[in-house]
Coordinates of C-alpha atoms in Angstrom, one line a residue:
Chain A
M16 CA 77.1 129.1 122.8
T17 CA 79.9 127.3 121.8
A18 CA 80.8 126.0 124.9
W19 CA 76.9 124.4 124.3
L20 CA 77.1 123.8 121.4
G21 CA 80.0 120.9 120.1
P22 CA 82.5 122.3 117.8
A23 CA 81.1 120.5 114.7
E24 CA 77.9 121.5 116.0
W25 CA 79.0 125.1 115.9
Q26 CA 80.5 124.5 112.6
A27 CA 77.6 123.7 111.0
V28 CA 75.9 126.9 112.5
A29 CA 77.9 129.6 111.4
L30 CA 78.0 127.1 107.8
S31 CA 74.7 127.3 107.2
L32 CA 74.2 131.1 108.5
R33 CA 77.2 131.8 105.6
V34 CA 75.3 130.3 103.1
S35 CA 72.1 131.5 103.8
L36 CA 73.1 135.1 103.9
T37 CA 75.0 134.6 101.1
A38 CA 72.9 133.6 99.3
T39 CA 70.0 136.0 100.5
A40 CA 71.9 138.9 99.6
L41 CA 73.4 137.8 96.4
S42 CA 70.4 136.8 95.2
L43 CA 68.1 139.7 96.3
P44 CA 69.5 142.3 93.0
L45 CA 68.8 139.9 90.4
G46 CA 65.7 138.7 93.0
I47 CA 64.0 142.3 92.0
W48 CA 65.1 142.6 88.8
I49 CA 63.3 139.6 87.7
A50 CA 60.0 139.8 90.0
W51 CA 60.3 143.8 88.1
L52 CA 59.5 142.1 85.3
L53 CA 57.1 139.5 85.8
A54 CA 54.9 142.5 87.7
R55 CA 56.0 145.3 85.2
R56 CA 56.6 144.6 82.0
R57 CA 55.3 142.8 78.6
F58 CA 58.4 140.3 76.6
P59 CA 57.8 136.9 75.0
G60 CA 58.6 134.0 76.6
K61 CA 57.5 136.0 80.1
Q62 CA 55.8 132.8 81.1
V63 CA 59.1 130.1 79.9
L64 CA 60.9 132.9 82.6
N65 CA 57.4 133.1 85.4
G66 CA 57.4 129.0 84.2
L67 CA 62.0 128.5 85.4
V68 CA 62.0 130.6 88.1
H69 CA 58.9 128.7 89.1
L70 CA 60.7 125.8 89.0
P71 CA 62.2 124.6 92.2
L72 CA 59.4 124.9 94.0
I73 CA 57.7 122.4 91.9
L74 CA 60.7 120.2 91.6
P75 CA 61.8 117.5 94.0
P76 CA 64.8 119.6 95.5
V77 CA 66.8 115.7 94.6
V78 CA 66.2 117.0 91.3
T79 CA 67.3 120.5 91.4
G80 CA 70.8 119.1 93.1
Y81 CA 71.0 116.4 90.5
L82 CA 70.7 119.2 87.5
L83 CA 73.2 121.2 89.3
L84 CA 75.9 118.8 89.6
L85 CA 75.5 118.0 85.8
T86 CA 74.8 121.7 85.0
F87 CA 78.3 122.9 87.7
G88 CA 80.0 119.8 88.2
T89 CA 83.5 120.0 86.7
Q90 CA 83.2 118.0 83.9
G91 CA 79.2 120.1 83.0
P92 CA 78.6 123.1 80.5
V93 CA 79.1 126.4 83.0
G94 CA 81.2 124.1 85.9
G95 CA 84.1 123.8 83.6
P96 CA 84.8 126.1 82.2
L97 CA 84.3 128.1 85.9
R98 CA 87.1 126.0 86.6
D99 CA 89.4 126.2 83.6
W100 CA 89.1 130.1 82.8
F101 CA 87.9 131.8 86.6
G102 CA 89.2 128.5 88.6
V103 CA 85.5 128.9 90.7
T104 CA 84.7 125.6 91.7
L105 CA 81.2 124.9 93.1
A106 CA 80.7 121.5 93.8
F107 CA 81.0 120.2 97.5
R108 CA 82.0 124.0 98.5
W109 CA 80.2 125.9 100.8
T110 CA 79.8 128.0 97.5
G111 CA 77.8 125.4 95.8
A112 CA 76.0 125.3 98.6
A113 CA 75.2 129.4 98.6
L114 CA 74.3 128.4 94.8
A115 CA 71.6 125.2 95.7
A116 CA 70.1 127.8 98.4
A117 CA 69.6 130.7 96.9
I118 CA 67.9 128.6 94.0
M119 CA 66.1 126.7 96.1
A120 CA 64.7 130.9 97.5
F121 CA 64.5 132.3 94.2
P122 CA 60.6 131.5 93.9
L123 CA 59.6 132.9 97.6
M124 CA 61.8 135.6 97.5
V125 CA 60.1 136.6 93.5
R126 CA 56.5 136.2 94.9
A127 CA 56.9 138.4 97.6
I128 CA 59.5 141.4 95.7
R129 CA 56.2 140.5 92.4
L130 CA 53.6 141.2 94.8
S131 CA 54.8 144.6 96.5
F132 CA 55.6 145.8 93.0
E133 CA 52.4 144.8 91.6
A134 CA 51.1 146.6 94.5
V135 CA 52.3 150.1 94.1
D136 CA 49.8 152.6 91.5
P137 CA 51.8 153.3 88.2
R138 CA 50.3 156.4 88.3
L139 CA 52.6 157.7 90.2
E140 CA 55.5 157.2 88.7
E141 CA 54.1 158.9 85.5
A142 CA 53.2 161.8 87.9
A143 CA 57.4 161.6 89.4
A144 CA 57.9 161.2 84.6
T145 CA 56.1 164.7 84.5
L146 CA 57.8 166.0 86.9
G147 CA 61.3 165.9 84.9
A148 CA 62.1 162.5 86.7
S149 CA 64.3 160.2 84.9
R150 CA 63.0 156.5 85.2
L151 CA 66.2 155.0 86.8
R152 CA 65.2 158.1 89.4
V153 CA 61.8 157.7 89.3
F154 CA 62.6 153.8 90.0
A155 CA 65.3 154.3 93.0
T156 CA 63.3 157.4 94.7
V157 CA 59.3 156.8 94.3
T158 CA 59.0 152.7 93.7
L159 CA 62.3 151.0 95.5
P160 CA 60.9 153.1 98.7
L161 CA 57.8 151.7 98.0
I162 CA 58.6 148.0 97.7
A163 CA 60.6 148.1 100.4
P164 CA 58.3 145.9 102.8
G165 CA 58.1 143.5 100.2
I166 CA 61.9 143.5 99.7
V167 CA 62.1 143.0 103.3
A168 CA 59.5 140.1 103.0
G169 CA 61.2 137.9 100.1
A170 CA 65.0 138.3 101.5
V171 CA 63.4 136.8 105.2
L172 CA 61.5 134.4 103.1
A173 CA 64.2 133.3 100.8
F174 CA 67.3 133.1 104.1
A175 CA 64.6 131.5 106.1
K176 CA 64.6 128.6 103.5
A177 CA 68.0 129.1 102.9
M178 CA 68.1 127.8 106.7
G179 CA 66.5 124.9 106.1
E180 CA 67.5 123.5 102.1
F181 CA 68.3 119.9 102.2
G182 CA 67.6 117.7 99.5
A183 CA 69.4 120.0 96.9
T184 CA 72.6 120.7 98.8
I185 CA 73.3 117.2 99.6
T186 CA 73.3 116.3 96.2
F187 CA 74.7 119.0 94.8
V188 CA 77.7 120.0 97.5
A189 CA 77.2 116.2 99.9
N190 CA 77.7 116.5 103.8
I191 CA 81.2 117.2 104.4
P192 CA 81.6 117.8 107.7
G193 CA 83.5 121.3 108.0
R194 CA 83.0 122.1 104.6
T195 CA 79.8 121.8 103.1
Q196 CA 77.4 120.5 106.7
T197 CA 74.9 123.0 106.5
L198 CA 72.5 122.8 110.1
P199 CA 70.0 120.4 108.5
S200 CA 72.3 118.0 106.3
A201 CA 74.4 118.7 110.5
I202 CA 70.6 117.2 112.0
Y203 CA 70.5 113.9 108.9
G204 CA 74.0 112.7 109.9
F205 CA 73.4 113.4 114.0
L206 CA 70.5 111.0 113.2
Q207 CA 72.2 108.8 111.4
V208 CA 75.1 107.1 113.9
P209 CA 74.4 106.0 117.5
G210 CA 74.1 108.3 119.8
G211 CA 73.8 111.2 118.0
E212 CA 70.0 112.4 119.0
G213 CA 71.4 114.7 121.9
P214 CA 73.5 116.7 119.3
A215 CA 70.5 116.9 116.6
L216 CA 68.1 118.3 119.5
R217 CA 70.1 121.1 120.0
L218 CA 70.5 122.0 116.5
V219 CA 66.6 121.5 116.0
L220 CA 66.3 124.4 119.3
V221 CA 68.9 126.2 116.6
S222 CA 66.9 126.0 113.6
V223 CA 64.1 127.2 115.2
A224 CA 65.5 130.9 117.4
V225 CA 67.4 130.9 114.0
A226 CA 64.3 131.2 112.1
M227 CA 61.8 132.8 115.0
T228 CA 65.2 135.7 114.9
A229 CA 64.1 135.8 111.4
L230 CA 60.5 136.4 110.8
L231 CA 60.3 138.7 114.3
V232 CA 63.3 141.0 113.0
S233 CA 61.4 140.3 109.0
E234 CA 57.6 141.6 111.2
V235 CA 60.4 144.4 112.4
L236 CA 61.5 145.9 109.4
A237 CA 58.2 145.7 107.6
A238 CA 56.7 146.8 110.3
R239 CA 58.5 149.8 109.5
A240 CA 58.7 150.4 106.1
S241 CA 54.6 150.9 105.0
R242 CA 54.8 153.1 108.5
R243 CA 57.6 154.8 105.9
V244 CA 55.6 155.2 103.5
A245 CA 52.3 155.4 104.5
G246 CA 53.5 157.9 106.3
S247 CA 51.6 158.1 108.9
Chain B
M8 CA 53.9 180.0 73.7
T9 CA 50.5 178.2 71.6
L10 CA 50.1 174.4 71.7
E11 CA 48.6 173.0 69.0
V12 CA 47.3 169.4 69.6
R13 CA 46.6 166.8 66.5
L14 CA 45.9 163.6 67.6
S15 CA 44.0 160.0 66.6
Q16 CA 44.7 157.2 68.2
R17 CA 41.8 154.3 68.2
W18 CA 40.0 151.4 70.5
P19 CA 37.5 149.1 69.7
G20 CA 34.7 150.5 70.4
F21 CA 36.3 154.5 71.0
A22 CA 37.8 156.8 68.4
L23 CA 39.7 160.0 69.2
D24 CA 40.5 162.2 66.2
A25 CA 41.0 165.5 67.4
A26 CA 42.9 169.0 67.0
F27 CA 42.9 171.9 68.9
T28 CA 45.2 174.8 69.3
A29 CA 45.2 176.6 72.5
P30 CA 46.6 180.3 72.8
D31 CA 47.7 181.5 75.8
G32 CA 45.4 181.9 79.1
V33 CA 43.3 178.9 80.0
T34 CA 42.0 177.0 77.5
A35 CA 39.4 174.8 78.9
L36 CA 38.5 171.3 77.0
F37 CA 35.3 171.0 77.8
G38 CA 33.6 167.5 77.4
R39 CA 31.4 164.8 78.9
S40 CA 33.0 161.6 80.7
G41 CA 34.1 159.3 78.3
S42 CA 34.9 162.1 75.3
G43 CA 38.9 161.3 75.6
K44 CA 39.3 164.8 77.4
T45 CA 41.9 162.4 79.4
T46 CA 43.3 161.4 77.0
I47 CA 43.6 164.5 75.2
V48 CA 45.6 165.5 78.0
N49 CA 47.4 162.2 78.9
A50 CA 48.9 162.8 75.1
V51 CA 50.5 166.1 75.8
A52 CA 52.3 165.1 79.0
G53 CA 53.4 162.2 77.2
L54 CA 51.6 159.0 79.1
L55 CA 50.1 157.8 76.1
R56 CA 51.8 157.4 72.9
P57 CA 49.3 157.6 70.3
Q58 CA 48.7 155.5 67.0
A59 CA 48.6 159.2 64.7
G60 CA 49.8 162.2 65.6
R61 CA 50.7 165.9 66.4
I62 CA 52.0 168.2 69.5
V63 CA 53.3 171.2 69.3
L64 CA 54.7 173.5 72.4
G65 CA 55.9 176.9 71.1
G66 CA 57.6 175.8 68.0
D67 CA 59.0 172.5 70.1
V68 CA 57.8 169.7 68.2
L69 CA 56.8 167.1 71.2
L70 CA 55.5 164.6 69.4
D71 CA 54.9 163.7 65.9
T72 CA 54.3 160.6 64.9
R73 CA 55.1 160.9 60.6
A74 CA 58.7 161.6 61.8
G75 CA 59.4 159.3 64.3
R76 CA 59.2 161.7 67.2
F77 CA 58.8 160.9 70.8
V78 CA 59.3 163.1 73.2
P79 CA 59.5 161.3 76.7
P80 CA 57.2 162.5 79.8
S81 CA 60.4 164.0 81.7
A82 CA 61.6 166.1 78.9
R83 CA 58.6 167.5 78.4
R84 CA 58.6 170.4 81.0
I85 CA 55.2 170.2 81.3
G86 CA 53.7 171.1 85.3
Y87 CA 50.6 168.1 85.1
V88 CA 48.2 168.6 87.8
F89 CA 46.1 165.4 88.6
Q90 CA 42.2 164.9 89.5
D91 CA 43.6 162.5 92.3
G92 CA 46.7 164.9 93.2
R93 CA 48.7 161.6 93.6
L94 CA 51.2 162.3 96.0
F95 CA 54.4 161.1 97.1
P96 CA 53.0 159.2 100.0
H97 CA 56.0 158.4 101.3
M98 CA 57.4 162.4 101.4
D99 CA 56.8 164.9 102.9
V100 CA 54.8 168.0 101.7
A101 CA 58.1 169.7 101.7
A102 CA 59.5 167.1 99.2
N103 CA 57.1 167.3 96.9
L104 CA 57.0 170.2 96.4
L105 CA 60.2 169.9 95.8
Y106 CA 61.3 166.5 94.1
G107 CA 60.6 168.7 90.3
R108 CA 62.5 171.6 91.4
R109 CA 66.4 171.9 90.2
P110 CA 68.0 172.8 91.9
R111 CA 65.9 170.8 95.0
R112 CA 66.8 174.5 97.1
R113 CA 63.6 176.2 99.3
D114 CA 64.5 179.2 96.8
A115 CA 62.8 182.8 96.8
A116 CA 60.7 181.1 94.1
F117 CA 59.6 177.9 96.5
S118 CA 58.4 180.3 99.6
D119 CA 56.4 182.7 96.9
V120 CA 54.1 179.3 96.1
V121 CA 54.5 178.2 99.1
D122 CA 52.3 181.3 99.9
L123 CA 50.3 181.1 97.3
L124 CA 49.3 179.0 97.7
G125 CA 48.5 179.0 101.3
I126 CA 50.4 175.7 102.4
G127 CA 53.6 177.0 105.1
A128 CA 52.1 175.0 107.9
L129 CA 52.3 171.8 106.3
L130 CA 55.7 171.2 105.2
A131 CA 56.5 168.6 107.4
R132 CA 52.8 166.8 107.2
R133 CA 52.4 163.7 104.9
P134 CA 50.5 163.5 103.0
A135 CA 47.6 161.3 104.1
A136 CA 47.6 163.6 107.2
L137 CA 46.8 166.0 104.7
S138 CA 42.2 166.5 103.9
G139 CA 41.3 166.9 100.5
G140 CA 41.7 170.3 99.6
E141 CA 45.4 170.3 100.9
K142 CA 46.3 167.5 98.7
S143 CA 44.8 169.7 96.0
R144 CA 46.9 172.6 96.7
V145 CA 50.7 171.2 96.9
A146 CA 49.4 168.6 93.5
L147 CA 49.2 172.5 92.5
G148 CA 51.9 173.7 93.9
R149 CA 54.0 171.0 93.1
A150 CA 53.8 170.8 89.4
L151 CA 53.9 175.0 90.2
L152 CA 57.9 173.7 91.1
S153 CA 58.9 171.5 88.6
N154 CA 59.1 175.9 86.5
P155 CA 57.4 174.1 83.7
R156 CA 56.0 175.4 80.5
L157 CA 52.6 174.4 79.9
L158 CA 50.4 173.4 83.0
L159 CA 47.9 170.3 82.5
M160 CA 44.6 170.6 84.7
D161 CA 42.6 166.9 84.9
E162 CA 39.6 167.9 87.0
P163 CA 41.9 169.0 89.7
L164 CA 38.2 170.0 91.8
A165 CA 36.3 166.3 90.3
A166 CA 37.8 164.7 94.1
L167 CA 36.0 167.8 95.9
D168 CA 33.0 168.9 98.1
E169 CA 31.6 172.4 97.2
A170 CA 33.2 174.0 100.2
R171 CA 36.7 171.9 98.9
K172 CA 36.0 173.4 95.7
A173 CA 35.1 177.0 97.3
E174 CA 38.3 177.0 98.7
I175 CA 40.8 175.9 95.6
L176 CA 38.9 177.7 93.5
P177 CA 40.8 181.6 94.6
Y178 CA 44.5 179.3 93.9
L179 CA 43.5 178.7 90.2
E180 CA 42.7 181.9 89.5
R181 CA 45.8 183.8 91.1
I182 CA 48.1 180.9 89.6
R183 CA 45.5 181.7 86.2
D184 CA 47.0 185.9 86.9
T185 CA 50.6 184.9 87.8
A186 CA 51.9 182.6 86.2
R187 CA 52.7 183.7 82.8
I188 CA 52.1 180.1 81.2
P189 CA 49.8 178.4 79.2
I190 CA 47.1 176.2 81.1
L191 CA 45.9 173.6 79.5
Y192 CA 42.2 173.0 81.9
V193 CA 40.0 169.4 82.0
S194 CA 36.9 169.4 83.5
H195 CA 33.0 169.1 83.1
S196 CA 31.5 172.0 84.6
V197 CA 30.5 174.9 83.1
A198 CA 30.4 176.9 86.4
E199 CA 34.4 176.6 86.8
I200 CA 35.2 177.0 82.8
A201 CA 32.9 179.8 82.8
R202 CA 35.1 181.0 86.1
L203 CA 38.4 180.1 85.1
A204 CA 38.9 180.2 80.9
T205 CA 39.7 182.6 78.5
T206 CA 39.8 180.1 75.6
L207 CA 37.9 176.6 75.1
V208 CA 37.1 173.6 73.7
T209 CA 34.5 171.6 73.8
I210 CA 34.8 168.0 72.5
E211 CA 32.4 165.4 72.1
A212 CA 32.8 161.9 71.5
G213 CA 36.7 162.4 70.7
R214 CA 36.2 165.1 68.1
V215 CA 36.4 168.4 69.1
T216 CA 32.9 170.6 67.6
G217 CA 34.0 173.6 68.8
A218 CA 36.9 175.4 69.9
G219 CA 36.8 180.1 70.6
P220 CA 37.1 182.3 73.4
V221 CA 34.7 181.6 76.2
A222 CA 32.7 184.0 76.1
A223 CA 31.9 183.5 72.5
M224 CA 31.5 179.5 72.6
L225 CA 29.6 180.1 75.8
A226 CA 27.3 183.0 73.9
D227 CA 26.3 180.4 71.2
P228 CA 23.2 179.5 71.3
G229 CA 23.5 176.0 69.8
A230 CA 26.0 175.6 72.7
V231 CA 22.5 174.5 75.2
R232 CA 23.1 171.3 73.3
F233 CA 26.6 170.3 74.9
L234 CA 26.4 172.8 78.4
G235 CA 22.7 171.5 79.3
V236 CA 19.8 174.0 79.6
R237 CA 20.6 175.0 83.4
E238 CA 24.4 175.5 82.3
A239 CA 23.9 177.7 78.9
G240 CA 25.0 181.4 79.8
A241 CA 27.2 184.3 78.9
V242 CA 30.3 185.3 80.4
L243 CA 30.7 189.1 80.6
A244 CA 33.4 191.4 81.5
G245 CA 33.2 194.6 83.8
R246 CA 34.6 196.8 85.5
I247 CA 33.6 197.9 89.1
V248 CA 32.9 201.7 88.5
A249 CA 31.0 202.4 92.4
H250 CA 29.3 201.3 95.3
H251 CA 26.7 202.7 96.5
P252 CA 25.0 203.4 100.0
D253 CA 23.0 201.3 99.9
G254 CA 24.4 198.2 99.3
L255 CA 24.9 197.8 95.8
S256 CA 27.9 198.1 93.6
E257 CA 27.2 199.9 89.5
V258 CA 29.6 197.3 88.1
A259 CA 30.1 199.0 84.2
V260 CA 29.7 196.1 80.8
S261 CA 30.0 197.3 77.3
G262 CA 26.1 197.3 76.8
G263 CA 25.3 199.7 79.7
S264 CA 25.5 199.1 84.0
L265 CA 24.7 196.7 86.1
H266 CA 23.5 197.1 89.6
L267 CA 25.4 194.4 91.6
P268 CA 24.9 193.6 95.6
R269 CA 28.0 195.0 96.8
I270 CA 31.4 193.0 95.9
A271 CA 34.3 193.3 98.2
L272 CA 36.5 194.8 95.6
G273 CA 38.0 198.2 95.2
V274 CA 36.3 200.7 92.5
G275 CA 38.3 199.7 89.2
H276 CA 38.8 196.2 89.9
G277 CA 37.7 194.4 87.2
V278 CA 35.3 190.7 88.0
R279 CA 33.8 188.8 85.2
L280 CA 30.2 188.0 85.6
R281 CA 28.1 185.0 84.6
I282 CA 24.5 185.1 83.5
A283 CA 23.2 182.1 83.1
A284 CA 20.0 181.5 80.2
Q285 CA 17.0 180.7 82.4
D286 CA 18.4 183.8 84.1
V287 CA 16.9 186.3 81.5
I288 CA 14.4 187.9 81.0
L289 CA 13.6 189.1 77.1
S290 CA 11.1 192.4 76.6
R291 CA 9.9 194.2 73.3
A292 CA 9.7 196.9 74.9
A293 CA 11.6 199.0 77.2
P294 CA 10.5 197.3 80.7
V295 CA 9.2 199.9 83.5
G296 CA 7.5 199.1 86.7
L297 CA 9.4 195.7 87.6
S298 CA 11.5 195.7 90.7
A299 CA 14.5 193.7 88.8
L300 CA 16.7 196.4 88.2
N301 CA 19.6 195.4 85.5
I302 CA 18.0 195.7 82.1
L303 CA 20.7 196.0 79.5
P304 CA 19.1 196.7 76.3
G305 CA 20.3 195.0 72.9
I306 CA 19.9 193.3 68.9
V307 CA 18.6 189.7 68.9
T308 CA 21.8 188.2 67.2
A309 CA 20.3 184.6 66.6
I310 CA 17.3 182.2 67.8
R311 CA 17.8 178.8 68.7
R312 CA 15.3 176.7 68.4
G313 CA 15.4 173.3 70.7
D314 CA 13.8 169.8 70.4
G315 CA 11.7 170.8 73.5
P316 CA 10.0 173.7 74.1
G317 CA 12.4 175.9 74.5
A318 CA 14.7 178.3 72.2
M319 CA 18.0 180.0 72.9
V320 CA 18.3 183.5 71.8
Q321 CA 21.3 185.6 71.9
L322 CA 21.6 189.5 71.8
A323 CA 23.9 192.1 71.5
C324 CA 24.0 193.9 74.6
G325 CA 26.9 196.6 72.8
G326 CA 30.0 194.7 72.7
D327 CA 28.6 191.8 74.6
L328 CA 27.3 188.2 74.3
L329 CA 23.7 187.3 76.0
L330 CA 21.9 184.6 76.4
A331 CA 18.3 184.1 77.0
R332 CA 16.5 181.3 77.6
I333 CA 12.8 181.2 76.9
T334 CA 9.8 179.4 75.6
G335 CA 8.6 179.2 71.9
R336 CA 5.9 179.9 72.2
S337 CA 7.0 183.4 73.4
A338 CA 9.6 183.8 70.5
D339 CA 6.4 183.2 68.6
A340 CA 4.0 185.7 70.7
M341 CA 6.4 188.4 71.1
D342 CA 7.3 187.9 67.2
L343 CA 11.5 188.0 67.5
R344 CA 13.5 188.0 64.8
E345 CA 17.0 188.9 64.0
G346 CA 18.7 192.1 64.3
Q347 CA 15.2 193.5 65.6
P348 CA 16.2 195.6 69.4
C349 CA 15.3 193.9 72.6
H350 CA 15.1 194.4 76.6
A351 CA 17.2 191.8 78.5
I352 CA 16.1 191.6 82.0
M353 CA 18.6 190.2 84.8
K354 CA 16.8 187.6 87.2
S355 CA 20.9 187.1 89.5
V356 CA 24.4 187.5 88.3
A357 CA 27.2 185.6 89.6
V358 CA 30.6 187.1 89.7
H359 CA 33.6 186.7 89.4
P360 CA 37.1 188.2 90.3
D361 CA 38.8 188.1 87.2
D362 CA 42.3 189.2 85.6
V363 CA 41.3 192.1 83.6
G364 CA 42.1 195.5 84.0
G365 CA 42.6 194.2 87.9

């Protein structure tokens, strides 16, 4: 594949995979928690939280990227302290691309997991409690296994969305080859220069292949998890 | 161990104000759908936190709203057998059974319960592959194996057809007789209660309307109001004294002896007899020349006339109470009064094995 793809193209593919996997893995625990809050708890400000989670789905990606730059840029209210106290910079780094991808993919992940929480019969959790199980044990041994198909679906959706994220990423971290140039940014970049159609087309093919593979893997995992839950 | 319950809970359009005490043995909560039985059981389990109330199990305060005490369900050690089983679909039967067990090992008690319920062949199966009756048995076993101090059963047979009910009832009887813990049993089936319960608490529209030993409660002429005409009837404790060569078994009750079709239990065994009020005929004179075999002499202790043409007559036969449903016209014609001697002629008797002296 390295022979078929040029070094710049290969770099973009590898970076995109790294960004998407990081974004998915790091946002998954938070996604499960938020989905649980939205599905199961009643608290003041629930609609506000729901709105915030879904905001990236509705806002123009450029707006999300710009808001990220304002907040997490080196002069921003979060980005400044992050750099001064922890030496972490997100803007114009691949870690920033991961943050942008995670935020853009978050609504899709939360929606899928939330739906599976709502499908779990709370009476099974009650039964576990009467058998002496603590809340944590009920969650780990009853709730989590039953929502496993939803978690798989949410994670794959988020990964696919992260692989394709373009607007917020290019606004927040720009399009620096080898550093922040993800697969979609690279396609866009190639299309801006004469003679770039060839590399762009190869990257499009890679994009399609990755998306299809993710979909197939998720189908297999979800089917396996469902079988385990239904117990047939 | 005694369970004391006092609860009040208000919803728009429904108020629950119930107080009762459940002694050792099986206490049946009887009432129509929507009378508040399940709410009471859920509050005892800790699945519902009532607005006001106090629940004490064997001296241990599980709930006291005035003192702000609420023990969560996981710390109550109360086994709950739900109407719908609620087995964990992603675990096999063995894992379901062991879920509430400490330590989670297949020890001697595990084998005992598996044998008692006859579920040894199901251990590797998933709940989806079980029949309704098998699910009920596994749910029972799972609750028993959590080593509870009290067992709650919310209509454990309601979801089953008659054949499956007949399959489960003997297991429930065995649990009643072997598990030395009180059982709170929700039901709206008089037949189940007459067969299983030792104490009966009747609930109507969120209130306790009666409580007491099941024999006395079922022989109360006023009971017909909530039991229904067809279901009213007394429960008698008897003992098998002989099996006769003509195929009849003789059962001694406190007021005499009854001859019933052969009972498949040994001489000396205790049995529980249920005699529906509508299957009893009364006669002032000692009847002669009747085909009916079972006649007990007694004294009329109460007469209650209903709104319709019927009347309920309670008789004391030895130490037991019988209930007869006759017409008001017959009661007048016979000039029945309290304290009068009378004969009860029984057309049919239902027999169940009992733990009494068994």
